[in-house]
Amino acid sequence: MKIVAVLFMLLAALPLLLHHIARCEARCALNRLSRQPPIRELSEEENAALEPFRTCLDLGAGTEVHLLEGPCVEHRIWMRGVSSGWHSIGSVRILLPFNALEHVGPANRAEVVLSRGFAVVVRMGAFEIATAGTRTLRTAARQISERCETEEEGAQRRRPKAPWAATTLALAAGACGVLPQMDGGRWTGYALAVGLTLAAAAFFLYRRRQVGPRAPQRIVRVRGRLSALDIVDPCEATYTHRVMLLGSNQRLVIDPVWGLSGAIKPGRWLEAEVCALDRRLLSLGPGWCLQDDLRRFPPVPVVRHLLMFITALASLMLVFWSGDPPQVQAQRAAELAGPGVLRGDALPATLLDTPPTVGDGMRVTATTTCELVPRMHGGYMLAVPDCTRLRWAGTPVHVPPLAVAASILRLGSDNALRVHWHRDDGPFPAYQAVSGLVALRQELDAACEDGLTACASLRARLATLPQDDTAVLPRQSVNGIQHTFREAANTHVLVAWAAATPGLLVAQRGGVVLVDAGAKPSHAGALASGVAGRDWERMREAVTTARQTTWSGILQSRSSDGRTLWLEVDRERPANGAFAGLVYWVWLVGAAALAMVQGFFLVRALSRANARHAAFANALEQRPVPAARWPE
């Protein structure tokens, strides 16, 4: 199921990956085009016709014209719930202004002006931007006067918008609260310090009431014809920008309620006051003053409370998904008042001299080997490694070579008889081709000379097979031959293994044994492969090869025989469980309090915002439309 989930995630991310690859290719193609020498400069008429696009898309003031040739390709992608598209020539994303799309052919020779991520076509075939569009979009608005903004206008301009930065920092601070449940050791303290710093920064950004430059900004009074220009940004094709322009050079940011009133319509000549910094429309003559409307209908910060309410809900979900239930965390937090301590001993001698008590936290990094434990297998008592019990220090265990002839070990390794399989045979063929029958007979003879028992039955089994080196046998017969020879060899290995078991168990003495309380016993060498000789070598490697491991949890029980100390550790519980429980509850109470407070403010703000919108819209309906200001 995990593999299926990973595959679904990869398939879901594939369109996004392809989209980013296409964007990289377009960026590289644009860089190559920018390194080519320009063919000419923009004319005055073309420069004037590009002014609306410079205003809306931040094209810059460049006037160099480059040549772009090739077929025009339309790209489509489904993203953010809508189908979006853009065009490219020679892998360079292009903006086709006005009716330039009607002049696209199979082979195009376009003259373009470069922008930050795409190119704007100014001439292609019969299309020329100097004569396209309307006359209004080629005529600049006239500036009549200029003044500085008032103190009230400055305060309104500096009102904070949606607290995206504070929300991001608050979510990051909430994510840092998960780390104590993950038992990250000394990094947990660093992560909590970072989380507290992020939370303080988020609180500061959320509480600030003034943003932007303090200096009074210019307010310009301009006169021109109002136009609406719909532009699809080739770099963000899922968004269509509807920009209101006064003339060709004065972009207007109109209050949403003003825009929905229907009183401000494109095509009319207007005289407006505009803030030069953020292009906000402040006034349209008598009766249309933004400051008067905001004083009468003050805005309600619905988005601020909504974002912080969502942040609180996300933090609560992280709380409940991060660890054990709240009642368990409360019990752990209560342990702070108990005698338990966190042990981080670097040497086993300190644990032996001062053993930890039940309930103490354990976090040690040790070089350990698997402990040998007696286990019954096939009627023999064998010393097998249990890697859920790790021995730290103590007397090294010397595992001698297995006292079994090499010919007997080779006979039971399944290497003499080779089975040939072809994919056309299917997963379970009725017959299988085998080879190595001659070598198998030779190995049997050598093993019998070295003391193998049951030689008569094994030779009788081989006598029923063809005398050639290869044969085609039923699959059941092949499996039976392999099993018979393997079991005959395993019997000798188990006898020798059982004989060496008492000495191996006695050789283990001293040191500290770390026992995983919640894990099932792991017997890495107890005939896991079915070949006893191979499993003996695995047991030998597990007992003699030391590996570094980090052991963390709560001590559940301990025992000692005077030389060896056994510590049973519950690794499911974090070593700093009491501290983690305290952090969990502080986090839970804080997120719940934030959710309740912001939920209350959000409900109140929604009702106030609805009342404000209705009253504001009703006032605009009774207000006469802005007076037309014809050009002088």
XYZ file of C-alpha atoms in Angstrom:
632
model
C 0.000 0.000 0.000
C 2.883 2.368 0.734
C 4.319 1.737 -2.730
C 0.934 2.470 -4.317
C 0.644 5.698 -2.314
C 4.132 6.766 -3.406
C 3.266 6.025 -7.040
C 0.081 8.095 -6.811
C 2.061 10.968 -5.290
C 4.622 10.778 -8.082
C 1.899 10.748 -10.724
C 0.210 13.720 -9.066
C 3.502 15.635 -9.022
C 4.373 14.773 -12.639
C 2.384 17.650 -14.283
C 3.950 20.135 -11.884
C 7.416 18.745 -12.630
C 6.848 18.994 -16.376
C 5.566 22.539 -15.912
C 8.728 23.573 -14.075
C 10.912 21.889 -16.703
C 9.107 23.865 -19.418
C 9.638 27.083 -17.475
C 13.365 26.376 -17.160
C 13.627 25.710 -20.892
C 11.771 28.966 -21.645
C 14.063 30.904 -19.305
C 17.179 29.475 -20.967
C 15.802 30.271 -24.428
C 15.081 33.848 -23.348
C 18.626 34.218 -22.003
C 20.042 33.002 -25.318
C 17.868 35.506 -27.178
C 18.970 38.364 -24.908
C 22.632 37.660 -25.736
C 21.971 38.186 -29.444
C 22.509 41.716 -30.809
C 19.291 43.768 -31.299
C 18.132 44.527 -34.807
C 16.770 48.034 -34.082
C 15.245 50.368 -31.494
C 11.553 50.973 -30.794
C 9.925 53.841 -32.597
C 8.068 56.536 -30.664
C 4.702 55.145 -31.777
C 5.634 51.596 -30.710
C 6.972 52.868 -27.396
C 3.693 54.706 -26.730
C 1.656 51.612 -27.682
C 3.702 49.488 -25.230
C 3.069 51.881 -22.334
C -0.065 50.054 -21.023
C 1.854 46.769 -20.909
C 4.802 48.413 -19.175
C 2.377 49.730 -16.587
C 0.575 46.415 -16.049
C 3.358 43.840 -16.364
C 6.479 45.750 -15.330
C 8.171 45.363 -18.694
C 10.850 47.861 -17.852
C 12.081 50.706 -20.030
C 14.047 48.679 -22.568
C 13.738 49.784 -26.193
C 15.881 47.156 -27.947
C 14.056 44.978 -30.494
C 15.229 41.392 -31.101
C 14.355 38.986 -33.878
C 12.569 35.733 -33.039
C 11.817 33.140 -35.721
C 10.032 29.818 -35.720
C 6.587 28.215 -35.436
C 4.227 29.410 -32.741
C 3.370 26.661 -30.245
C 0.367 26.788 -27.914
C 0.873 25.249 -24.473
C -1.919 24.051 -22.190
C -1.817 22.941 -18.574
C -4.446 22.213 -15.956
C -3.412 23.869 -12.706
C -5.161 25.529 -9.775
C -8.477 24.197 -11.008
C -8.435 25.981 -14.389
C -7.036 25.284 -17.805
C -4.381 27.847 -18.686
C -2.249 28.388 -21.732
C 0.452 30.464 -23.311
C 2.313 30.689 -26.609
C 5.968 30.355 -27.473
C 8.221 30.816 -30.479
C 11.541 29.015 -30.371
C 10.824 27.945 -26.757
C 10.582 31.630 -25.723
C 7.317 32.572 -24.037
C 5.670 35.427 -25.866
C 2.863 37.876 -25.168
C 0.590 38.432 -28.161
C -0.972 41.872 -27.551
C -4.323 42.918 -28.975
C -5.104 40.888 -32.131
C -1.595 39.528 -32.781
C -2.868 35.946 -32.478
C -4.788 36.399 -35.745
C -1.494 36.910 -37.595
C 0.230 33.739 -36.360
C 1.283 31.343 -39.134
C 3.221 28.085 -39.479
C 6.514 30.018 -39.839
C 6.766 33.347 -38.033
C 9.269 36.174 -38.077
C 8.522 38.246 -34.988
C 10.175 41.394 -33.677
C 9.970 41.361 -29.900
C 10.897 43.399 -26.830
C 12.328 41.403 -23.936
C 10.825 41.449 -20.464
C 11.633 39.743 -17.129
C 10.474 36.301 -18.248
C 8.940 36.601 -21.687
C 8.954 38.626 -24.880
C 6.308 41.041 -26.215
C 5.600 40.954 -29.945
C 5.673 44.419 -31.496
C 5.659 43.370 -35.171
C 4.832 40.066 -36.842
C 3.624 39.742 -40.406
C 0.811 42.259 -40.921
C 0.560 42.983 -37.193
C 2.097 46.189 -35.848
C 1.548 47.247 -32.267
C 1.789 50.919 -33.235
C -1.530 50.685 -35.105
C -3.231 47.962 -33.042
C -5.544 48.497 -30.111
C -7.460 51.681 -29.489
C -6.340 55.255 -29.704
C -6.977 55.667 -25.970
C -4.315 53.071 -25.151
C -1.814 55.057 -27.232
C -2.602 58.398 -25.579
C -1.062 59.226 -22.216
C -3.153 60.755 -19.443
C -2.372 64.389 -18.639
C -1.165 65.337 -15.188
C -2.903 68.426 -13.901
C -1.421 68.961 -10.440
C 0.500 67.309 -7.636
C 0.397 67.392 -3.825
C 1.582 65.461 -0.739
C -0.743 63.073 1.001
C -2.388 64.110 4.218
C -1.691 62.445 7.557
C -4.984 60.574 7.366
C -4.230 59.337 3.851
C -0.775 58.207 4.985
C -2.241 56.273 7.920
C -4.715 54.574 5.597
C -1.974 53.703 3.098
C 0.163 52.158 5.841
C -2.592 49.934 7.216
C -1.316 46.321 7.155
C -2.814 43.980 4.627
C -3.238 40.208 4.993
C -0.548 38.943 7.436
C 0.955 36.305 5.168
C 4.409 36.599 6.732
C 3.021 36.256 10.255
C 0.944 33.243 9.210
C 3.944 31.509 7.640
C 6.087 32.105 10.720
C 3.301 30.901 13.027
C 2.918 27.663 11.060
C 6.685 27.114 11.166
C 6.691 27.754 14.924
C 3.882 25.226 15.355
C 5.810 22.634 13.349
C 8.760 23.030 15.745
C 6.498 21.741 18.520
C 6.491 18.277 16.926
C 10.213 17.770 17.517
C 10.053 16.954 21.261
C 7.792 14.008 20.374
C 10.422 12.793 17.881
C 13.103 12.669 20.602
C 15.763 14.530 18.643
C 18.236 14.685 21.516
C 20.090 17.937 22.012
C 18.635 19.265 18.764
C 15.220 19.346 20.440
C 16.241 22.290 22.612
C 17.578 24.165 19.599
C 14.371 23.494 17.669
C 12.231 24.762 20.556
C 14.350 27.908 20.776
C 13.859 28.451 17.051
C 10.125 27.795 17.432
C 9.797 30.357 20.229
C 11.747 32.890 18.169
C 9.484 32.307 15.169
C 6.373 32.620 17.360
C 7.624 35.924 18.785
C 8.389 37.204 15.284
C 4.933 36.121 14.074
C 3.293 37.919 17.023
C 5.282 41.081 16.281
C 4.384 41.034 12.577
C 0.734 40.362 13.373
C 0.471 43.155 15.927
C 2.161 45.889 13.908
C -0.261 48.503 12.681
C 1.850 50.491 10.227
C 3.751 49.183 7.189
C 5.407 50.871 4.257
C 7.428 54.093 4.079
C 6.693 56.786 6.663
C 7.471 59.726 4.365
C 4.425 61.400 2.775
C 3.917 60.233 -0.782
C 2.995 62.148 -3.903
C -0.650 62.433 -4.906
C -1.105 63.299 -8.582
C -4.264 64.614 -10.214
C -4.565 63.225 -13.741
C -7.130 63.416 -16.499
C -7.749 60.841 -19.196
C -10.047 58.236 -20.641
C -10.687 55.137 -18.537
C -9.924 51.785 -20.197
C -9.988 48.151 -19.061
C -7.199 45.926 -20.339
C -7.303 42.129 -19.853
C -3.824 40.613 -19.998
C -2.654 37.032 -19.512
C 0.836 37.014 -18.044
C 2.831 34.334 -19.945
C 4.807 33.561 -16.769
C 1.637 33.067 -14.705
C -0.802 31.874 -17.314
C -3.391 30.790 -14.744
C -4.054 34.450 -13.899
C -5.783 36.989 -16.115
C -4.981 40.542 -15.101
C -7.789 43.034 -15.551
C -6.136 46.393 -15.280
C -7.898 49.748 -15.203
C -5.959 52.454 -17.011
C -6.445 56.155 -17.230
C -5.011 56.904 -20.637
C -2.037 54.661 -21.388
C 0.247 55.407 -18.471
C -1.831 55.716 -15.277
C -2.739 52.368 -13.698
C -5.550 52.587 -11.148
C -6.143 50.324 -8.144
C -9.837 50.844 -7.469
C -11.494 50.009 -4.171
C -13.425 46.708 -4.609
C -16.728 48.201 -3.460
C -16.295 51.120 -5.843
C -15.579 48.666 -8.653
C -18.676 46.548 -7.918
C -20.948 49.575 -7.803
C -20.978 49.846 -11.608
C -20.549 53.603 -11.479
C -16.970 53.546 -12.758
C -17.197 52.299 -16.341
C -14.531 52.169 -19.042
C -14.810 54.673 -21.894
C -15.549 57.775 -19.787
C -13.241 60.736 -19.367
C -12.374 61.193 -15.701
C -10.261 63.365 -13.502
C -8.747 61.372 -10.621
C -6.353 61.689 -7.735
C -3.943 58.749 -7.594
C -1.256 57.819 -5.049
C 1.998 57.601 -7.019
C 3.391 54.825 -4.777
C 0.716 52.109 -4.868
C -1.556 53.546 -7.639
C -4.617 53.629 -5.347
C -7.500 55.701 -6.647
C -8.258 58.288 -3.956
C -10.766 60.625 -5.523
C -12.958 61.090 -8.593
C -14.276 64.520 -7.867
C -17.110 65.681 -5.571
C -18.856 62.837 -3.754
C -16.200 60.249 -4.608
C -13.486 60.542 -1.961
C -12.000 57.300 -0.657
C -10.986 58.787 2.691
C -14.521 59.995 3.382
C -15.905 56.550 2.568
C -13.351 54.766 4.761
C -14.071 57.188 7.594
C -17.787 56.490 7.262
C -17.401 52.751 6.581
C -14.165 51.626 8.267
C -12.725 48.373 6.873
C -13.026 45.153 8.859
C -9.932 42.843 9.031
C -11.676 39.573 8.139
C -8.683 38.077 6.337
C -6.366 38.662 9.308
C -8.594 36.723 11.687
C -9.310 34.028 9.094
C -5.623 33.333 8.460
C -4.791 33.120 12.152
C -7.836 30.899 12.794
C -6.650 28.519 10.059
C -3.165 28.607 11.571
C -4.604 27.648 14.967
C -6.581 24.760 13.452
C -3.486 23.515 11.622
C -1.517 23.653 14.889
C -4.236 21.677 16.664
C -4.133 18.984 13.973
C -0.356 18.791 14.335
C -0.823 18.434 18.093
C -3.172 15.479 17.824
C -1.142 13.774 15.072
C 2.258 14.272 16.674
C 2.147 11.702 19.457
C 0.140 9.898 22.088
C -3.297 11.057 23.330
C -3.508 14.086 25.653
C -4.152 12.015 28.776
C -0.925 10.063 28.203
C 0.988 13.288 27.638
C -0.487 14.679 30.860
C 0.808 11.673 32.788
C 4.252 12.180 31.299
C 4.223 15.891 32.127
C 3.379 15.000 35.746
C 6.635 13.038 35.904
C 8.521 16.347 35.982
C 7.680 16.469 39.686
C 9.116 12.951 40.197
C 12.696 11.809 40.776
C 13.349 10.672 37.189
C 16.421 12.025 35.390
C 17.796 11.839 31.850
C 20.868 9.598 31.551
C 23.253 10.221 28.681
C 26.255 8.164 29.770
C 29.069 7.904 27.258
C 30.787 4.924 28.953
C 29.254 1.647 30.172
C 31.370 1.831 33.331
C 29.371 4.814 34.616
C 26.144 2.851 34.178
C 27.623 -0.115 36.012
C 28.883 2.055 38.875
C 25.680 4.094 39.179
C 22.801 2.129 37.637
C 19.775 4.155 36.486
C 16.471 3.759 38.268
C 13.185 2.692 36.723
C 11.532 5.678 35.074
C 14.759 7.445 34.111
C 15.241 8.639 30.560
C 17.987 6.935 28.527
C 19.786 8.406 25.529
C 23.118 6.754 24.819
C 25.233 6.275 21.704
C 27.131 3.002 21.988
C 29.169 0.537 19.937
C 27.315 -2.740 20.431
C 26.953 -6.313 19.226
C 23.920 -8.574 19.235
C 23.567 -10.751 22.318
C 23.483 -14.544 22.002
C 20.399 -16.242 23.473
C 19.515 -19.969 23.578
C 16.721 -21.037 21.245
C 15.367 -24.490 20.360
C 15.413 -25.396 16.660
C 14.904 -28.815 15.116
C 15.423 -30.531 18.457
C 18.742 -28.762 19.102
C 19.478 -25.940 21.545
C 21.290 -23.247 19.529
C 22.939 -19.975 20.482
C 21.416 -17.418 18.118
C 21.857 -13.627 18.044
C 18.954 -11.465 19.237
C 19.518 -7.973 17.864
C 16.826 -6.487 20.074
C 19.298 -7.135 22.907
C 22.524 -5.221 22.314
C 25.632 -5.849 24.410
C 27.747 -2.783 25.131
C 31.370 -3.603 26.101
C 32.122 -6.682 28.170
C 34.319 -9.644 27.189
C 34.509 -10.082 23.387
C 33.004 -13.367 22.192
C 35.264 -15.516 20.005
C 33.240 -17.663 17.591
C 35.426 -20.459 16.177
C 34.998 -21.818 12.644
C 32.272 -24.421 12.305
C 33.532 -27.957 12.922
C 31.947 -29.365 9.740
C 33.751 -30.492 6.587
C 33.745 -28.018 3.727
C 32.370 -30.667 1.341
C 29.279 -31.107 3.531
C 28.745 -27.332 3.672
C 28.989 -27.096 -0.126
C 26.510 -29.943 -0.526
C 23.879 -28.062 1.475
C 24.422 -24.668 -0.155
C 22.170 -25.368 -3.219
C 25.033 -24.293 -5.490
C 25.877 -27.678 -7.027
C 22.521 -28.204 -8.728
C 21.769 -25.248 -10.991
C 18.198 -24.583 -12.040
C 17.600 -22.724 -15.315
C 14.519 -20.535 -15.683
C 13.318 -18.514 -18.647
C 10.659 -15.838 -18.431
C 8.614 -17.664 -21.062
C 8.245 -20.551 -18.590
C 6.004 -18.498 -16.302
C 6.299 -18.148 -12.514
C 5.482 -21.811 -11.725
C 6.598 -24.036 -14.634
C 5.658 -27.701 -14.509
C 9.149 -28.729 -15.686
C 12.527 -27.119 -15.104
C 15.879 -27.558 -16.822
C 18.732 -28.352 -14.449
C 22.478 -28.772 -14.860
C 25.360 -29.792 -12.609
C 24.253 -33.368 -11.940
C 27.827 -34.641 -12.457
C 29.213 -32.072 -9.997
C 26.450 -32.949 -7.511
C 27.474 -36.625 -7.580
C 31.104 -35.647 -7.060
C 30.209 -33.416 -4.117
C 28.166 -36.253 -2.594
C 31.098 -38.648 -2.872
C 33.427 -36.123 -1.216
C 30.932 -35.446 1.589
C 30.456 -39.173 2.231
C 34.201 -39.581 2.577
C 34.173 -36.736 5.166
C 31.542 -38.439 7.321
C 28.161 -37.483 5.833
C 25.347 -39.710 7.060
C 22.424 -40.934 4.938
C 24.727 -41.381 1.919
C 22.859 -44.486 0.757
C 19.490 -42.728 0.512
C 21.051 -39.717 -1.274
C 22.801 -41.925 -3.845
C 19.596 -43.847 -4.400
C 17.853 -40.555 -5.091
C 20.464 -39.576 -7.651
C 20.325 -43.021 -9.285
C 16.801 -42.266 -10.521
C 18.084 -39.262 -12.489
C 19.739 -39.260 -15.925
C 23.496 -39.834 -15.956
C 24.091 -36.748 -18.105
C 25.035 -33.392 -16.603
C 21.743 -31.777 -17.712
C 18.141 -32.900 -17.535
C 14.554 -31.639 -17.627
C 12.729 -32.626 -14.449
C 9.355 -31.894 -12.862
C 9.473 -28.872 -10.629
C 8.389 -30.918 -7.578
C 11.300 -33.303 -8.161
C 13.806 -30.463 -8.365
C 12.514 -28.951 -5.120
C 12.588 -32.362 -3.425
C 16.210 -33.028 -4.425
C 17.355 -29.641 -3.152
C 15.457 -30.051 0.130
C 16.829 -33.571 0.746
C 20.477 -32.592 0.234
C 20.052 -29.394 2.246
C 18.532 -31.190 5.239
C 21.256 -33.844 5.175
C 23.945 -31.162 5.389
C 21.994 -29.088 7.937
C 21.892 -32.034 10.348
C 25.688 -32.032 10.659
C 25.775 -28.236 11.046
C 23.116 -28.263 13.797
C 24.974 -30.952 15.736
C 28.193 -28.906 15.643
C 26.302 -25.702 16.422
C 24.580 -27.276 19.450
C 27.925 -28.561 20.695
C 29.429 -25.048 20.564
C 26.389 -23.361 22.171
C 27.299 -23.762 25.893
C 30.763 -22.319 25.363
C 29.398 -19.367 23.381
C 26.813 -18.522 26.033
C 29.364 -18.720 28.843
C 31.794 -16.505 26.910
C 29.352 -13.599 27.179
C 30.074 -11.743 30.387
C 30.340 -8.197 31.633
C 29.186 -4.897 30.162
C 25.699 -3.470 29.689
C 22.908 -5.165 27.720
C 20.302 -2.809 26.257
C 16.970 -4.589 25.776
C 14.184 -3.189 23.589
C 11.047 -3.687 25.689
C 8.569 -3.264 22.861
C 10.258 -5.285 20.103
C 9.741 -8.934 19.276
C 12.849 -11.129 19.639
C 14.999 -11.007 16.513
C 16.976 -14.183 15.705
C 19.177 -13.090 12.813
C 21.028 -16.411 12.626
C 18.325 -18.975 13.463
C 18.163 -20.630 10.023
C 16.643 -17.547 8.434
C 17.827 -18.691 4.990
C 17.266 -22.441 5.485
C 20.985 -23.175 4.947
C 22.522 -23.829 8.351
C 26.120 -23.157 7.303
C 25.202 -19.768 5.888
C 23.243 -18.866 9.053
C 26.204 -19.831 11.242
C 28.325 -17.272 9.400
C 25.611 -14.644 9.854
C 25.501 -15.413 13.567
C 29.258 -15.110 13.761
C 29.204 -11.707 12.051
C 26.374 -10.386 14.271
C 28.216 -11.348 17.458
C 31.729 -10.254 16.513
C 31.085 -7.137 14.369
C 30.353 -4.061 16.498
C 28.055 -1.349 15.174
C 27.309 2.096 16.536
C 23.708 2.711 17.539
C 21.714 5.347 19.417
C 19.420 4.015 22.123
C 16.733 6.318 23.464
C 13.694 5.766 25.661
C 12.445 5.275 29.229
C 13.956 2.609 31.508
C 11.267 0.034 32.257
C 13.219 -2.521 34.327
C 16.760 -3.512 35.198
C 18.602 -6.566 36.486
C 22.206 -7.546 37.218
C 24.268 -10.604 38.058
C 27.187 -8.648 39.457
C 29.092 -8.507 36.171
C 26.421 -7.703 33.537
C 23.712 -5.052 33.773
C 20.516 -5.627 31.760
C 18.468 -2.492 31.042
C 15.019 -2.921 29.498
C 14.133 0.321 27.698
C 10.760 1.352 26.284
C 11.854 2.982 23.037
C 8.315 3.972 22.075
C 8.409 6.669 24.744
C 10.787 9.618 24.225
C 13.691 9.825 26.614
C 12.599 13.334 27.580
C 8.965 12.196 27.883
C 8.159 14.481 30.822
C 9.523 17.532 29.022
C 7.814 16.468 25.765
C 4.517 16.066 27.624
C 4.847 19.564 29.082
C 5.607 21.031 25.649
C 2.659 19.082 24.202
C 0.213 20.546 26.700
C 1.563 24.069 26.438
C 1.292 23.751 22.678
C -2.221 22.273 22.909
C -3.512 24.966 25.282
C -1.905 27.737 23.221
C -3.316 26.476 19.913
C -6.781 25.944 21.446
C -6.760 29.429 22.984
C -5.660 30.969 19.685
C -8.405 29.085 17.834
C -11.105 30.219 20.278
C -9.988 33.850 20.333
C -9.533 34.133 16.590
C -12.768 32.195 15.982
C -14.653 34.683 18.142
C -13.083 37.645 16.362
C -13.702 36.016 12.980
C -17.420 35.480 13.622
C -17.770 39.060 14.843
C -15.748 40.412 11.921
C -17.839 38.490 9.373
C -21.083 39.995 10.661
C -19.551 43.466 10.738
C -18.086 43.032 7.244
C -21.439 41.963 5.801
C -23.177 44.940 7.398
C -20.433 47.284 6.156
C -20.589 45.939 2.624
C -24.379 46.261 2.467
C -24.352 49.809 3.864
C -21.453 50.850 1.615
C -23.115 49.405 -1.492
C -26.432 51.085 -0.597
C -24.673 54.448 -0.200
C -22.986 54.060 -3.601
C -26.305 53.254 -5.277
C -27.699 56.589 -4.125
C -24.574 58.470 -5.154
C -24.405 60.089 -8.626
C -21.813 58.707 -11.023
C -18.483 60.556 -11.199
C -18.648 63.662 -13.319
C -17.044 63.366 -16.737
C -13.993 65.532 -17.352
C -13.530 66.080 -21.064
C -10.089 66.968 -22.389
C -9.398 70.634 -22.698
